[in-house]
XYZ file of C-alpha atoms in Angstrom:
342
model
C 25.406 -98.615 -0.326
C 26.836 -95.063 -0.820
C 23.689 -93.611 -1.913
C 22.216 -94.404 1.566
C 25.425 -93.562 3.775
C 25.330 -90.360 2.164
C 21.709 -89.814 2.879
C 22.160 -90.632 6.641
C 25.122 -88.482 6.495
C 23.347 -85.377 5.156
C 20.331 -86.292 7.505
C 22.585 -86.259 10.311
C 24.111 -82.960 9.685
C 20.968 -81.364 9.000
C 19.850 -82.721 12.561
C 22.800 -81.472 14.161
C 22.373 -78.073 12.697
C 18.978 -77.941 13.851
C 20.101 -78.593 17.549
C 22.576 -76.121 17.437
C 20.146 -73.291 16.369
C 17.523 -74.370 18.498
C 19.838 -74.784 21.504
C 21.212 -71.264 20.849
C 18.226 -69.339 20.882
C 16.489 -70.975 23.712
C 19.496 -70.626 25.722
C 19.232 -66.660 25.195
C 15.771 -66.526 26.609
C 16.783 -67.868 29.683
C 15.928 -65.476 32.311
C 19.355 -63.834 33.871
C 22.395 -62.174 32.415
C 25.455 -64.201 31.839
C 27.391 -61.013 32.032
C 26.702 -60.612 35.713
C 27.801 -63.672 36.850
C 31.307 -63.069 34.341
C 32.166 -60.079 36.614
C 30.399 -61.515 39.870
C 28.067 -60.133 42.334
C 30.189 -56.700 43.196
C 30.310 -54.672 40.459
C 30.465 -51.627 38.715
C 28.093 -50.689 35.534
C 31.317 -50.146 33.570
C 32.446 -53.368 34.624
C 29.159 -55.120 33.449
C 29.441 -53.301 30.068
C 32.802 -54.407 29.464
C 31.613 -57.841 30.134
C 28.802 -57.731 27.833
C 31.385 -56.467 24.923
C 33.636 -59.429 25.819
C 30.799 -62.124 25.694
C 29.413 -60.355 22.562
C 26.215 -59.636 24.057
C 26.108 -56.151 23.061
C 25.804 -57.359 19.384
C 22.208 -58.062 17.683
C 21.035 -61.612 18.097
C 21.346 -62.765 14.886
C 25.349 -61.265 14.693
C 25.828 -63.510 17.705
C 24.168 -66.764 16.087
C 26.244 -66.184 12.869
C 29.494 -65.874 15.028
C 28.922 -68.741 17.275
C 28.131 -70.975 14.038
C 31.221 -69.969 12.693
C 33.031 -70.673 15.722
C 31.438 -73.981 15.913
C 33.217 -74.785 12.598
C 36.252 -73.878 13.861
C 35.997 -76.156 17.064
C 35.608 -73.403 19.162
C 32.401 -73.980 21.804
C 33.088 -70.804 23.909
C 34.206 -70.324 27.306
C 32.173 -71.460 30.160
C 31.245 -68.362 32.148
C 31.955 -69.674 35.790
C 35.153 -70.926 35.493
C 36.367 -69.164 32.436
C 37.569 -72.161 30.979
C 36.988 -73.298 27.075
C 33.797 -75.398 27.159
C 35.612 -77.894 25.148
C 38.328 -78.554 27.575
C 35.344 -79.117 30.167
C 33.151 -81.059 27.983
C 36.129 -83.444 27.013
C 37.155 -84.004 30.660
C 33.491 -85.093 31.622
C 32.470 -86.741 28.500
C 34.326 -90.321 29.230
C 32.233 -90.444 32.494
C 29.075 -90.151 30.716
C 29.875 -92.232 27.784
C 31.051 -94.824 30.094
C 28.065 -95.086 32.090
C 25.691 -94.920 29.111
C 27.745 -97.772 27.237
C 27.776 -99.913 30.439
C 23.781 -99.242 30.802
C 23.119 -100.387 27.294
C 25.032 -103.417 27.902
C 23.262 -104.296 30.896
C 19.851 -103.887 29.157
C 21.051 -105.912 26.022
C 22.862 -108.718 28.238
C 19.769 -109.473 30.611
C 16.914 -108.034 28.083
C 17.424 -110.335 25.328
C 17.479 -113.816 27.165
C 14.486 -112.590 29.309
C 12.528 -111.526 26.064
C 13.369 -115.029 24.421
C 12.537 -117.035 27.745
C 9.198 -115.096 27.586
C 8.246 -115.721 24.207
C 9.226 -119.636 24.647
C 7.285 -120.113 27.679
C 4.415 -117.728 26.601
C 1.172 -117.321 28.651
C 3.303 -119.350 31.707
C 4.361 -117.451 34.918
C 7.530 -116.280 33.565
C 6.042 -114.712 30.879
C 3.280 -112.816 33.078
C 6.248 -111.716 35.197
C 8.290 -110.552 32.172
C 5.553 -108.427 30.899
C 4.682 -106.873 34.304
C 8.347 -106.034 34.648
C 8.092 -104.493 30.775
C 5.341 -102.016 31.820
C 6.614 -101.195 35.019
C 9.992 -100.667 33.876
C 8.846 -98.127 31.481
C 6.786 -96.354 33.703
C 9.099 -96.204 37.097
C 10.436 -92.657 37.258
C 14.071 -92.569 37.271
C 14.867 -90.396 40.338
C 12.495 -92.751 42.532
C 14.218 -95.911 41.344
C 17.665 -94.230 41.986
C 16.505 -93.235 45.512
C 15.480 -96.623 46.318
C 18.469 -98.330 45.023
C 20.491 -95.902 47.195
C 18.274 -96.751 50.290
C 18.302 -100.539 49.799
C 21.733 -101.467 48.194
C 23.782 -98.755 49.842
C 21.913 -97.678 53.060
C 20.552 -100.992 54.140
C 22.964 -103.683 52.720
C 26.032 -101.557 52.047
C 27.066 -103.629 48.990
C 27.654 -100.500 46.638
C 29.238 -96.706 47.552
C 26.609 -94.155 47.633
C 28.257 -91.319 44.896
C 31.249 -90.308 42.947
C 33.010 -92.346 40.009
C 35.673 -94.252 41.991
C 36.991 -94.406 45.558
C 39.261 -91.125 46.393
C 41.834 -93.385 48.583
C 41.928 -95.963 45.799
C 43.250 -92.844 43.281
C 45.537 -91.824 46.087
C 47.174 -95.299 46.705
C 46.672 -96.790 43.223
C 46.527 -93.701 40.907
C 44.723 -94.389 37.405
C 46.568 -93.924 33.865
C 43.865 -91.913 32.019
C 44.180 -93.827 28.190
C 40.602 -94.069 27.188
C 38.519 -91.974 29.459
C 37.021 -95.275 30.581
C 37.965 -95.846 34.242
C 36.895 -99.461 33.891
C 38.680 -100.011 30.576
C 41.661 -98.171 31.782
C 42.013 -100.018 34.869
C 41.893 -103.237 32.729
C 44.584 -101.967 30.572
C 46.977 -101.174 33.098
C 46.349 -104.149 35.237
C 45.086 -101.584 38.024
C 42.698 -104.102 39.657
C 42.116 -102.286 42.859
C 40.998 -99.227 40.708
C 38.885 -101.486 38.550
C 36.996 -103.286 41.352
C 36.256 -99.657 42.742
C 34.813 -98.465 39.391
C 32.578 -101.305 39.265
C 31.278 -100.701 42.640
C 30.562 -97.283 41.932
C 29.086 -97.619 38.619
C 26.777 -100.283 39.629
C 23.897 -98.178 41.367
C 23.715 -95.383 38.558
C 24.312 -97.936 35.621
C 21.390 -100.043 37.156
C 19.356 -97.178 37.294
C 19.776 -95.978 33.958
C 19.302 -99.243 32.404
C 16.179 -100.239 33.953
C 13.893 -98.654 31.636
C 15.725 -99.857 28.447
C 16.001 -102.867 29.805
C 12.398 -103.453 29.887
C 12.008 -102.138 26.335
C 14.636 -104.518 25.124
C 12.553 -107.332 26.993
C 9.346 -106.149 25.489
C 10.916 -105.903 21.854
C 12.511 -109.199 21.898
C 9.530 -110.951 23.268
C 7.116 -109.559 20.469
C 9.674 -110.216 17.817
C 10.290 -113.539 18.562
C 6.780 -114.315 18.615
C 6.319 -113.075 15.293
C 9.043 -114.685 13.696
C 7.921 -118.102 15.335
C 4.576 -117.702 13.439
C 6.694 -117.358 10.069
C 6.407 -120.390 7.287
C 9.808 -121.075 7.139
C 10.018 -121.853 11.347
C 7.066 -124.356 10.485
C 8.601 -125.758 7.688
C 11.738 -126.512 9.454
C 9.551 -127.854 12.421
C 7.837 -130.376 9.992
C 10.937 -131.365 8.568
C 12.068 -132.633 12.003
C 14.693 -129.658 12.835
C 14.932 -129.700 16.792
C 13.299 -126.736 18.761
C 16.452 -125.805 19.882
C 18.070 -125.160 16.537
C 15.036 -123.557 15.163
C 15.014 -121.027 18.214
C 18.377 -120.156 18.476
C 19.979 -120.603 14.960
C 17.100 -119.300 12.909
C 14.310 -117.679 15.068
C 16.699 -115.490 17.439
C 18.724 -114.013 14.370
C 15.753 -112.351 12.762
C 13.683 -111.428 16.044
C 17.279 -109.651 16.969
C 16.861 -107.109 13.838
C 14.177 -104.745 15.639
C 16.218 -105.024 18.718
C 18.978 -103.260 16.797
C 16.863 -100.327 16.196
C 16.290 -100.152 19.837
C 19.667 -99.660 20.759
C 19.780 -96.418 18.951
C 16.783 -95.366 20.721
C 18.134 -96.483 24.272
C 21.226 -94.463 23.576
C 19.174 -91.400 23.359
C 16.739 -92.286 26.084
C 19.978 -92.983 28.465
C 21.558 -89.689 27.265
C 18.597 -87.834 28.251
C 18.171 -89.627 31.608
C 21.807 -89.039 32.408
C 20.926 -85.480 33.460
C 19.093 -87.104 36.261
C 21.017 -89.923 36.911
C 24.207 -87.866 37.306
C 22.617 -85.564 39.764
C 21.102 -88.486 41.783
C 24.460 -90.099 42.261
C 27.056 -86.902 41.943
C 28.487 -88.634 38.624
C 31.159 -86.119 37.222
C 29.461 -86.223 33.503
C 27.988 -84.063 31.267
C 24.582 -84.689 32.549
C 25.365 -82.917 35.583
C 27.416 -80.290 33.995
C 24.356 -79.393 31.977
C 22.365 -79.059 35.105
C 25.119 -76.671 36.386
C 25.138 -74.429 33.332
C 21.372 -74.057 33.485
C 21.330 -73.423 37.183
C 23.958 -70.590 36.459
C 22.472 -69.344 32.963
C 25.956 -70.403 31.358
C 24.699 -70.505 27.630
C 28.177 -71.612 26.348
C 28.041 -74.816 28.531
C 24.375 -75.269 27.852
C 24.944 -75.006 23.914
C 28.276 -77.223 23.953
C 26.873 -79.830 26.067
C 23.949 -80.085 23.936
C 25.754 -80.182 21.083
C 27.848 -83.286 22.401
C 25.186 -85.012 23.272
C 23.045 -84.651 20.064
C 26.500 -85.413 18.000
C 26.755 -88.732 19.971
C 23.260 -89.745 19.751
C 23.267 -88.974 15.868
C 26.518 -90.971 15.340
C 25.408 -94.099 17.458
C 21.903 -93.757 15.273
C 24.123 -93.764 12.171
C 26.053 -96.791 13.306
C 23.062 -98.522 13.956
C 21.689 -97.709 10.662
C 24.724 -98.997 8.829
C 24.330 -102.427 10.974
C 20.851 -102.479 10.019
C 21.711 -101.889 6.322
C 24.049 -105.229 6.538
C 21.825 -107.469 8.433
C 18.482 -106.432 6.872
C 18.077 -107.544 3.186
C 15.149 -105.370 2.909
C 17.314 -102.378 3.370
C 19.345 -102.963 0.300
C 16.492 -104.209 -1.651
C 13.399 -102.368 -0.697
C 11.115 -104.187 -3.127
C 12.244 -107.904 -1.426
C 10.048 -109.348 1.171
C 11.503 -111.431 3.557
């Protein structure tokens, strides 16, 4: 086990190093001069030169890279050029919003996708199965921005069920201030018994979470269905049936347990899909998270913000995948014993 964990940690650190390197150099080739943004539109050449020295842009590119990597090891992500605030401070402030949105979205995908996949497998080639398979295909193919706009028009514009943009009602924060404990508004409201803030957070979360979870919900449904069908053809299932074990026991006690192993792997992939999708979703719903922060950094050519946000995204994704790999190690004996089948 220690050897397995060591390999996974080494792989995670190597990928993180690669992400830092690639993002750094890509951010440097984006058109525009960060020093101009630092000093503002009205500046002298002397002010511009001073800004370039302060930002380290007057040094050779490799020296800038080595300096940046050294600062990273000390926990320094640089300074956000637009506000002149530390990137780490801005990222920390926005991180909870994105991670809460992604976590709720993955829960929606799992809570709805697993039962739908099981039912689809049990009723193979029946109308509900055909509907499930059509949903799985369309869910992956549907553009996120289009789905987001449709939900805004129908659930907000036509029905008025959910608010359009933001993370929580502004009047709620005035009348019922929310104590920041975890950075997750829903959990913080529960921990402090702030029910108006809890209800408001749920309402504001609904549209972006539904938009973000849609593609992953389709994937989880399809994978669960395929896994259930494969497991139900295994010899031990046929043997249990021959011995008179009830179909319900076979399905939910034996088959589902083994069918969920591939679904566990999907969790890590879904997190990556949703983290990438958060850039679009947060922009659509004006969600104050890291995704919208990256968009703002790119449009303003703010390379410390770009690199810092991307690094946090990558670290989160790699950490989630490491946790999923460890869970997979414990639930699948084939990982512990590579020579063993089944």
